[in-house]
N, CA and C of each residue as an Amber inpcrd file, in Angstrom:
protein
   522
 162.7200000  59.7740000 213.7700000 163.4590000  59.2520000 213.7820000
 164.6060000  59.6220000 212.2790000 165.9940000  59.0720000 212.2700000
 166.2700000  59.6940000 211.0190000 166.8920000  58.3620000 210.6820000
 167.4120000  58.3110000 209.0250000 167.4120000  57.5700000 208.6060000
 168.4740000  57.9200000 208.2920000 169.5540000  57.3780000 206.7660000
 170.3540000  56.9080000 205.9470000 170.8860000  56.4230000 205.4800000
 171.0180000  56.7570000 204.6020000 171.4910000  55.7930000 202.8190000
 172.7270000  56.3360000 201.8570000 173.0050000  55.4080000 202.0000000
 174.2810000  55.2250000 201.0540000 174.1880000  53.1740000 200.4650000
 175.1160000  54.2930000 198.9600000 175.1460000  52.9620000 198.5490000
 176.9440000  52.5270000 198.6660000 176.7980000  51.0610000 198.8310000
 178.8630000  50.7840000 198.7110000 178.7360000  49.8470000 196.9110000
 179.2660000  50.1460000 196.2540000 180.3320000  50.0440000 194.7800000
 181.4270000  49.3840000 195.2710000 181.7200000  48.9100000 193.8920000
 182.6850000  47.9260000 194.2150000 184.5440000  48.6940000 195.0350000
 184.1860000  50.2930000 193.9690000 185.4800000  50.4110000 195.0280000
 185.7190000  52.5890000 196.0970000 183.7450000  52.6890000 195.4810000
 183.5890000  53.2410000 196.6910000 182.3550000  53.4520000 197.1010000
 182.1900000  54.4140000 198.4400000 181.2160000  54.5720000 199.0700000
 179.7320000  56.6420000 197.5930000 178.4790000  56.1350000 197.6440000
 178.3290000  57.2160000 198.0340000 177.0380000  57.4030000 199.1900000
 176.7510000  59.0770000 199.1630000 176.5130000  59.4730000 200.5680000
 177.2230000  59.5290000 201.6320000 176.9480000  59.1320000 202.7640000
 175.7170000  59.1540000 202.7640000 173.9110000  60.1430000 203.0210000
 172.7960000  59.7690000 202.5590000 171.7200000  60.5900000 202.4050000
 171.0230000  61.0110000 203.5160000 171.5710000  61.6570000 204.6550000
 170.0140000  61.7240000 206.2290000 169.1590000  62.6360000 205.8790000
 168.1730000  61.8690000 206.3620000 165.9220000  61.9530000 205.9630000
 165.7730000  61.2810000 207.5830000 164.4270000  62.7480000 207.5580000
 163.7200000  62.0060000 209.0120000 162.3440000  61.9260000 208.7550000
 161.9630000  60.8580000 207.8590000 160.2150000  60.9840000 207.5400000
 160.9810000  59.8710000 206.7670000 159.9050000  58.6810000 206.4520000
 159.7460000  58.4390000 205.8700000 159.5910000  58.1550000 204.6190000
 159.9990000  56.9760000 203.7690000 160.5490000  56.7700000 201.9770000
 159.6590000  56.8390000 201.6840000 158.3130000  57.1580000 200.3950000
 157.4180000  57.1230000 200.0520000 158.0200000  57.0120000 197.9600000
 157.6880000  56.2820000 197.4370000 158.4750000  55.9400000 196.3680000
 158.8500000  57.7520000 196.0830000 157.8140000  58.5680000 195.6490000
 157.8570000  60.1290000 195.1570000 159.4940000  59.8930000 195.6080000
 160.2280000  60.1180000 197.5440000 160.7680000  61.0780000 198.2590000
 162.2620000  60.2780000 197.3630000 162.1540000  58.6640000 197.5390000
 162.8040000  57.5240000 197.8110000 163.5240000  58.3100000 195.7900000
 162.7620000  58.2560000 194.4500000 163.1470000  58.0610000 193.3390000
 163.4240000  60.0270000 193.7450000 163.5650000  61.5110000 193.7580000
 164.1820000  61.9480000 194.0530000 165.0240000  62.6080000 194.9530000
 165.0200000  62.0730000 195.8390000 165.9250000  62.5610000 197.0270000
 167.1820000  61.9700000 196.9250000 167.0410000  60.8230000 197.0830000
 168.3860000  59.3230000 196.5050000 168.6290000  59.4550000 195.3190000
 167.6990000  59.2090000 194.3340000 167.5940000  57.3020000 193.3620000
 168.7690000  58.9920000 192.1250000 167.7710000  59.8910000 191.9190000
 168.3650000  60.8540000 191.7630000 169.7000000  61.7410000 192.1200000
 169.7260000  61.3510000 193.6070000 172.0490000  61.9960000 193.5070000
 172.0590000  60.8360000 193.0030000 171.7800000  59.7590000 193.6800000
 172.4570000  59.0070000 193.0850000 173.6090000  58.6620000 191.9810000
 172.2850000  58.6050000 190.8830000 172.7700000  57.6230000 189.7070000
 173.5680000  59.2300000 189.4290000 173.8330000  60.5630000 189.1430000
 173.9180000  61.5920000 189.7390000 175.2140000  61.5460000 189.3030000
 175.8190000  59.8860000 189.8020000 177.1340000  59.3200000 190.2550000
 177.8510000  58.8410000 190.1050000 177.1070000  58.4370000 189.1250000
 177.9790000  56.7400000 188.7390000 177.9850000  57.2370000 186.7370000
 178.9320000  56.0420000 186.7950000 179.5390000  56.3130000 185.7770000
 178.9470000  54.9580000 184.4970000 179.7420000  55.4020000 183.4650000
 178.3630000  53.7060000 182.6220000 177.9200000  52.3670000 183.2940000
 178.9890000  52.3670000 183.7800000 179.6280000  50.5220000 183.9180000
 178.4770000  50.2370000 185.8090000 178.0790000  52.0150000 186.6640000
 178.1940000  51.4480000 187.9950000 177.4600000  51.5950000 187.7070000
 175.9660000  52.8360000 186.6820000 174.8950000  53.2580000 186.2070000
 173.9710000  51.4580000 185.2690000 175.0120000  50.2990000 185.0260000
 174.1700000  50.2210000 184.5460000 173.5000000  48.1460000 185.3830000
 174.7150000  49.0940000 186.7630000 174.8470000  47.6090000 187.4130000
 173.5710000  48.0550000 188.2930000 173.9400000  49.2290000 188.3590000
 172.2100000  49.7820000 189.3370000 171.2070000  49.3090000 188.5510000
 171.2310000  49.8750000 187.6950000 169.1310000  49.7850000 187.1180000
 169.4390000  48.1630000 186.6140000 170.6420000  47.1550000 186.5410000
 169.3740000  45.9190000 187.3430000 168.9300000  45.2300000 187.7350000
 169.8610000  46.1340000 189.1550000 169.5620000  45.9260000 190.8860000
 168.6430000  46.7660000 191.8730000 167.6410000  47.6030000 191.2720000
 166.9790000  48.1850000 191.9910000 165.9410000  47.0160000 192.2130000
 164.4840000  47.7050000 193.3990000 164.0840000  47.4070000 194.2800000
 162.7870000  47.2360000 193.6290000 162.2320000  47.2380000 195.2180000
 160.3810000  47.0270000 194.8410000 159.9990000  48.2480000 195.8060000
 159.4800000  49.4190000 195.3900000 158.9890000  49.7530000 196.0450000
 157.9290000  50.2390000 196.6490000 157.0400000  49.7840000 197.9580000
 156.0900000  50.6070000 197.6570000 155.1230000  51.6490000 198.4760000
 153.9660000  51.8300000 197.7550000 152.8320000  53.3360000 198.6200000
 152.5520000  52.1750000 199.0840000 151.2450000  53.4830000 200.1000000
 149.5990000  53.8000000 200.6720000 149.0040000  54.7650000 199.7330000
 148.1180000  53.7600000 198.7720000 147.6610000  55.7790000 197.8270000
 145.5390000  55.5430000 199.0300000 146.1150000  54.8990000 199.9180000
 144.2610000  54.7300000 200.4920000 143.5560000  54.2970000 201.8120000
 143.9150000  54.9240000 202.6930000 143.2460000  53.8670000 203.5540000
 141.9560000  53.5830000 204.1910000 141.3490000  53.6590000 203.8330000
 139.9080000  53.6040000 204.1930000 139.2760000  52.6290000 204.9980000
 138.4540000  53.3240000 206.3850000 138.6140000  52.5000000 208.0320000
 137.5720000  53.9580000 208.6630000 136.0210000  52.9730000 208.3870000
 135.3400000  53.7090000 209.1700000 135.4810000  54.6630000 210.3520000
 135.1080000  56.1940000 210.5490000 135.2830000  56.6660000 212.1540000
 133.9110000  56.2240000 212.7030000 133.2940000  55.5720000 212.4600000
 132.5140000  55.0840000 213.5500000 131.2020000  54.2300000 212.3680000
 130.8500000  52.7130000 213.7060000 130.0440000  52.0010000 213.0340000
 129.7700000  51.2460000 214.2050000 128.3160000  50.4960000 213.9070000
 127.7170000  50.5830000 214.2630000 127.7840000  48.6780000 215.6020000
 127.5100000  48.7570000 216.6720000 127.9090000  46.9500000 216.9110000
 127.3890000  45.9690000 216.4530000 128.1820000  45.0350000 216.0370000
 127.5700000  43.6240000 215.4890000 127.1330000  43.6260000 213.8680000
 127.5250000  45.3570000 213.0110000 127.5960000  45.2560000 211.9030000
 129.0340000  44.6990000 211.8770000 128.9210000  44.3090000 209.9690000
 129.9820000  43.7840000 209.7330000 130.7670000  44.8180000 209.1680000
 132.5740000  45.2530000 209.1140000 133.0990000  45.7220000 208.2880000
 134.4260000  45.8640000 207.3310000 134.9760000  46.0620000 206.7710000
 135.5330000  45.7510000 205.3740000 136.9290000  47.8160000 206.3790000
 138.0670000  46.9340000 206.0350000 138.9840000  47.6830000 206.7540000
 139.9960000  47.5210000 205.9120000 140.2120000  48.8900000 204.3650000
 140.5010000  48.4590000 203.3820000 141.6940000  49.4120000 203.1340000
 143.0060000  48.6340000 202.4930000 143.9720000  49.3700000 202.9240000
 144.2600000  49.5010000 201.5610000 144.9240000  50.3490000 200.5200000
 145.1520000  49.8560000 199.0480000 146.7860000  50.2710000 198.5650000
 147.1810000  49.8310000 197.7510000 148.1550000  50.3560000 197.9980000
 149.2780000  50.2360000 196.2250000 150.5280000  49.9580000 195.6220000
 150.6120000  49.8220000 194.7690000 152.8310000  50.1560000 194.6650000
 153.0830000  49.1900000 194.1300000 153.9870000  48.2130000 193.5820000
 154.6030000  48.7750000 192.5360000 156.2910000  49.6080000 192.8470000
 156.5000000  50.0420000 191.9820000 158.0590000  49.3730000 191.5970000
 158.8270000  48.8440000 190.8710000 157.5770000  47.7940000 190.0610000
 157.0360000  46.9920000 190.6840000 156.1380000  46.0590000 189.3710000
 155.1820000  45.2460000 190.2410000 155.2630000  43.8410000 190.1390000
 155.2750000  42.8790000 191.1180000 155.9190000  42.1830000 192.1650000
 155.5350000  41.7050000 193.2130000 155.8620000  40.3390000 193.1960000
 154.6050000  40.2020000 195.5760000 155.3430000  39.7430000 195.6810000
 157.4590000  39.3540000 195.1540000 158.2750000  38.2250000 196.0850000
 158.8500000  39.0310000 197.7900000 158.2650000  40.0840000 197.5630000
 158.9370000  40.4550000 199.1870000 158.4550000  41.0640000 199.8840000
 156.8480000  41.4780000 199.6000000 155.8770000  41.7970000 200.3330000
 155.1330000  41.0630000 201.8250000 155.2770000  41.7260000 202.3710000
 153.6930000  41.2700000 203.0840000 152.9860000  42.2630000 204.4530000
 151.5590000  42.4630000 203.7550000 151.1520000  43.0720000 204.4230000
 150.3460000  43.1970000 205.5830000 150.8370000  44.3210000 207.0200000
 149.9200000  43.8170000 208.6410000 149.3520000  45.0980000 208.3140000
 148.5910000  44.3650000 209.5040000 147.4260000  45.2140000 209.8950000
 147.5000000  45.2660000 211.3550000 147.4550000  46.5310000 212.3040000
 147.9750000  46.7230000 213.4240000 146.8520000  47.0070000 214.8800000
 146.4560000  46.5460000 215.3800000 145.0330000  47.4190000 215.7530000
 145.8870000  47.9630000 217.2030000 145.9740000  49.5510000 217.5410000
 146.4140000  50.2950000 219.0830000 147.5940000  49.2710000 219.1710000
 149.3560000  49.2680000 218.3210000 150.3960000  48.9560000 217.4990000
 150.2130000  47.6770000 218.5230000 149.7460000  46.5810000 217.9770000
 148.6800000  45.3690000 218.5030000 149.1290000  44.6680000 216.7450000
 149.5370000  43.1460000 216.7610000 150.0030000  43.0540000 215.3420000
 148.7590000  42.2840000 215.4070000 147.7510000  41.8880000 213.9780000
 146.6250000  41.5670000 214.0000000 145.9880000  41.0110000 212.5470000
 146.7700000  40.9670000 212.0210000 146.5160000  40.1420000 210.0690000
 148.0760000  40.7930000 210.0640000 148.6990000  39.4370000 208.9480000
 149.5390000  39.2160000 208.7000000 149.5270000  38.3930000 207.7790000
 149.0610000  39.2610000 206.0200000 149.8710000  38.4580000 205.0480000
 150.6930000  38.5310000 204.3150000 151.6360000  37.1380000 203.7650000
 152.5730000  37.1880000 202.5660000 152.2210000  36.8730000 201.2750000
 151.5600000  36.8050000 200.3810000 151.1470000  36.0270000 198.9110000
 151.7490000  34.7460000 198.5680000 151.7640000  34.4380000 198.1160000
 151.5840000  33.0790000 198.5440000 151.1750000  32.0010000 199.6630000
 150.5410000  32.5050000 200.7920000 150.8060000  31.5800000 201.4410000
 148.9540000  32.8120000 202.2110000 148.5310000  31.8430000 203.2430000
 147.4290000  32.5330000 204.1120000 147.4610000  33.8190000 204.9570000
 146.0200000  34.3380000 204.5130000 145.7480000  34.9390000 205.5170000
 146.1660000  34.4230000 206.6190000 146.3200000  35.4530000 207.8110000
 146.6600000  35.2990000 209.2970000 145.2960000  36.1630000 210.4310000
 144.6830000  35.7170000 210.4300000 144.1960000  36.6880000 211.8820000
 145.1920000  36.2470000 213.3860000 145.2740000  37.7900000 213.6830000
 146.2380000  37.1530000 215.3130000 145.0720000  38.3640000 216.0890000
 145.6290000  37.6940000 217.2240000 144.4450000  37.8000000 218.5980000
 144.2190000  38.6690000 218.5160000 142.9680000  39.8050000 219.0230000
 141.6970000  40.4460000 218.6920000 140.9260000  39.4010000 217.8820000
 141.3450000  39.7040000 217.0610000 141.2050000  39.8700000 214.9560000
 140.7410000  38.1740000 215.1460000 141.6720000  37.3780000 216.4270000
 140.9120000  35.7630000 215.8910000 140.3270000  34.9180000 215.2950000
 140.0170000  34.9820000 214.5080000 138.0900000  33.4610000 214.4590000
 137.1240000  35.2230000 213.8270000 138.1830000  36.1480000 214.0850000
 136.9450000  36.9510000 213.1810000 137.1740000  38.2200000 211.8940000
 137.0150000  37.3550000 211.3190000 137.4340000  37.4440000 210.5170000
 137.5620000  36.8330000 208.7260000 136.8800000  37.1990000 208.3090000
 136.7130000  36.9880000 207.4660000 138.6770000  36.0460000 205.4380000
 138.9810000  35.6680000 206.1150000 139.9630000  35.4060000 205.6480000
 140.2520000  35.2550000 204.3760000 139.0850000  34.5180000 203.4500000
 138.7960000  34.8390000 201.9560000 138.5570000  35.8800000 201.0260000
 137.9620000  36.8840000 202.1890000 138.2000000  38.0020000 201.0450000
 139.0970000  38.6180000 200.5260000 138.3350000  39.2670000 199.1290000
 139.0500000  39.6210000 198.3070000 138.7710000  41.1320000 198.4790000
 140.2120000  41.9960000 197.9280000 139.8330000  43.8310000 198.0360000
 140.4260000  43.6300000 196.5780000 140.6920000  42.2490000 195.3980000
 141.7270000  43.0150000 194.4680000 141.6870000  41.6320000 193.8550000
 141.3960000  41.9530000 192.5420000 141.9010000  40.7130000 191.1870000
 143.4040000  40.4800000 191.5310000 143.5940000  41.7970000 191.8560000
 145.7300000  41.6910000 191.4950000 146.4060000  40.8670000 193.1000000
 147.2180000  39.8520000 192.4320000 147.5970000  38.6840000 193.2550000
 148.7190000  39.3000000 194.4800000 149.2570000  40.8310000 194.4130000
 149.8350000  40.6110000 195.6980000 148.9430000  41.6080000 196.3010000
 147.4900000  42.3650000 195.8680000 147.3680000  43.1180000 197.1280000
 145.5910000  42.5630000 197.0040000 145.2750000  40.9130000 197.3100000
 143.7950000  40.5570000 196.6060000 143.8660000  40.1900000 199.0770000
 144.5340000  40.2230000 199.2700000 144.2770000  39.8300000 200.8400000
 144.6310000  41.3840000 201.6740000 144.9970000  42.0450000 201.2440000
 144.9660000  43.8870000 201.2340000 144.2750000  44.2520000 202.6690000
 142.4110000  44.1400000 202.8750000 141.7150000  44.2210000 203.5350000
 141.7580000  43.3910000 204.8020000 141.1020000  44.3790000 205.6380000
 140.7060000  42.9600000 206.9320000 139.2670000  43.4940000 206.6840000
 138.5960000  42.2570000 206.2180000 136.8550000  42.1890000 206.8470000
 136.1420000  41.1340000 207.8510000 135.7040000  41.8330000 209.1380000
 135.9090000  41.7680000 210.0640000 134.3440000  41.3180000 210.0550000
 134.2050000  40.1250000 210.5860000 133.1190000  40.1350000 210.2770000
 131.6780000  40.3760000 211.0660000 132.0160000  40.8140000 212.4500000
 130.5900000  40.8620000 213.7410000 131.4900000  42.2530000 214.4950000
 131.2210000  43.4960000 214.1930000 132.0610000  44.2490000 215.1080000
 132.2160000  44.6030000 216.1780000 132.6010000  44.5980000 217.9960000
 132.0940000  44.6490000 218.4760000 133.0760000  45.8000000 219.6830000
 132.4750000  46.8680000 221.2180000 133.3780000  47.8720000 221.3720000
 134.9370000  47.4320000 221.4290000 134.7960000  46.5520000 222.1530000
 136.4120000  45.9230000 221.5540000 137.4160000  46.2260000 220.6260000
 136.1430000  46.5710000 218.9330000 136.9520000  47.0500000 218.3110000
 137.6260000  47.6040000 218.2690000 137.3930000  48.8210000 218.3870000
 137.6320000  50.4810000 219.0070000 139.3400000  50.8570000 218.8090000
 139.3490000  51.3280000 217.4590000 140.5370000  51.9100000 218.1940000
 141.4890000  51.8090000 217.7880000 142.7080000  52.6240000 217.5550000
 144.1260000  52.6800000 215.9120000 144.7400000  51.6420000 215.0890000
 144.0680000  52.0050000 213.9230000 144.4730000  51.2480000 212.9570000
 145.3670000  51.0950000 211.3970000 146.0590000  50.3550000 211.4340000
 147.3500000  50.7010000 210.8390000 147.3650000  49.7210000 209.8450000
 147.7720000  50.1770000 208.9310000 147.6310000  49.0320000 207.5280000
 149.4050000  49.4850000 208.1200000 149.8420000  48.7140000 207.4660000
 152.0620000  48.8930000 207.8110000 151.6360000  47.3670000 206.4090000
 152.5030000  48.2860000 204.4360000 152.8360000  47.4540000 203.5270000
 154.1710000  47.3370000 203.3550000 155.0610000  46.1390000 203.2990000
 156.2040000  46.5990000 203.1540000 157.0560000  45.3020000 202.3860000
 158.2570000  46.2420000 201.9910000 159.6490000  44.9980000 201.2480000
 160.5410000  44.5950000 201.6120000 161.5890000  43.9540000 201.1010000
 163.4380000  44.3620000 201.3690000 163.7640000  45.9590000 201.6180000
 163.0390000  46.6590000 200.5160000 164.0890000  47.7080000 199.8140000
 162.9900000  48.5900000 201.1770000 161.7750000  49.0440000 200.8150000
 160.9320000  50.1580000 201.6820000 160.4890000  49.4740000 202.3310000
 158.9820000  50.6140000 203.3640000 158.0030000  50.7510000 203.9800000
 156.8870000  51.4700000 203.7990000 155.2930000  51.5460000 203.4200000
 154.3790000  52.1910000 203.9180000 153.4710000  51.8880000 205.1400000
 153.3070000  52.7320000 205.9760000 151.6210000  52.7140000 207.1470000
 151.3160000  53.7420000 207.0710000 149.9830000  54.0710000 207.8130000
 149.1070000  54.3840000 207.4220000 147.6350000  54.0600000 209.1230000
 147.5380000  55.3090000 209.7620000 146.8510000  55.3530000 210.7630000
 145.7140000  55.8010000 211.0440000 144.9440000  55.2020000 211.0250000
 143.1240000  56.0570000 210.7990000 142.5510000  54.9780000 212.6200000
 141.8030000  56.0490000 212.8470000 140.5180000  55.2860000 213.9840000
 139.6220000  55.0850000 213.2960000 138.8490000  53.7560000 214.0330000
 137.4230000  53.8900000 214.1850000 137.7590000  53.6520000 216.4050000
 135.7130000  54.1380000 215.8780000 134.8530000  53.9390000 217.1220000
 133.7780000  52.6200000 216.2110000 133.2530000  52.0790000 217.8970000
 132.9620000  51.0180000 217.3330000 131.3930000  51.0290000 217.9460000
 130.2030000  51.9580000 218.4950000 129.1670000  52.1480000 219.3420000
 128.0850000  51.5240000 219.2560000 128.4450000  50.8570000 220.3240000
 126.4470000  49.8630000 221.0470000 125.6660000  50.4150000 221.1590000
 124.4310000  49.7210000 221.6870000 123.0700000  49.9250000 221.5400000
 122.4770000  50.8970000 223.4180000 122.0980000  52.1850000 223.4560000
 122.7320000  52.8190000 224.5280000 120.6180000  51.9560000 225.4760000
 121.3110000  51.0770000 226.8900000 120.2100000  50.6980000 227.7770000
 119.6600000  51.2720000 228.3970000 117.8420000  51.5950000 229.0580000
 117.3010000  51.8730000 229.3620000 117.4260000  51.7940000 230.9800000
């Protein structure tokens, strides 16, 4: 994937800046913002600083590698927002690239597909409003829940995602 960034100001264009990876907060600040800010005059700088967006970064994705059939499990996606805010936030979970959960702050979380009816949607992973429903609390696991789990956290300005694999094993029959 190749990404491009440019800024359109009243009378000119700054950029483009090309990149070949997902943009996290550090890359955004170091690669794009620094380059952009260096090229602004005082009036443009004031305008840019008052209209900057929210950056998101996944700090830790907790998905157990192996769990026992029938046991409950929590898959957690700890993330941070800079600056803090939840107006533009969407948290999504995928199993094997299929959407299975979505939460938008100020709305109720939704379990979809294979996880519909199998989640504790009232589970609170955090006391912070913008991340309270970031995790999946699976009430009872089964072998059909083995696979790759991806957490995607996005705003209108950027996105971060991480993937881990979970195996659910059952009892051996003799």
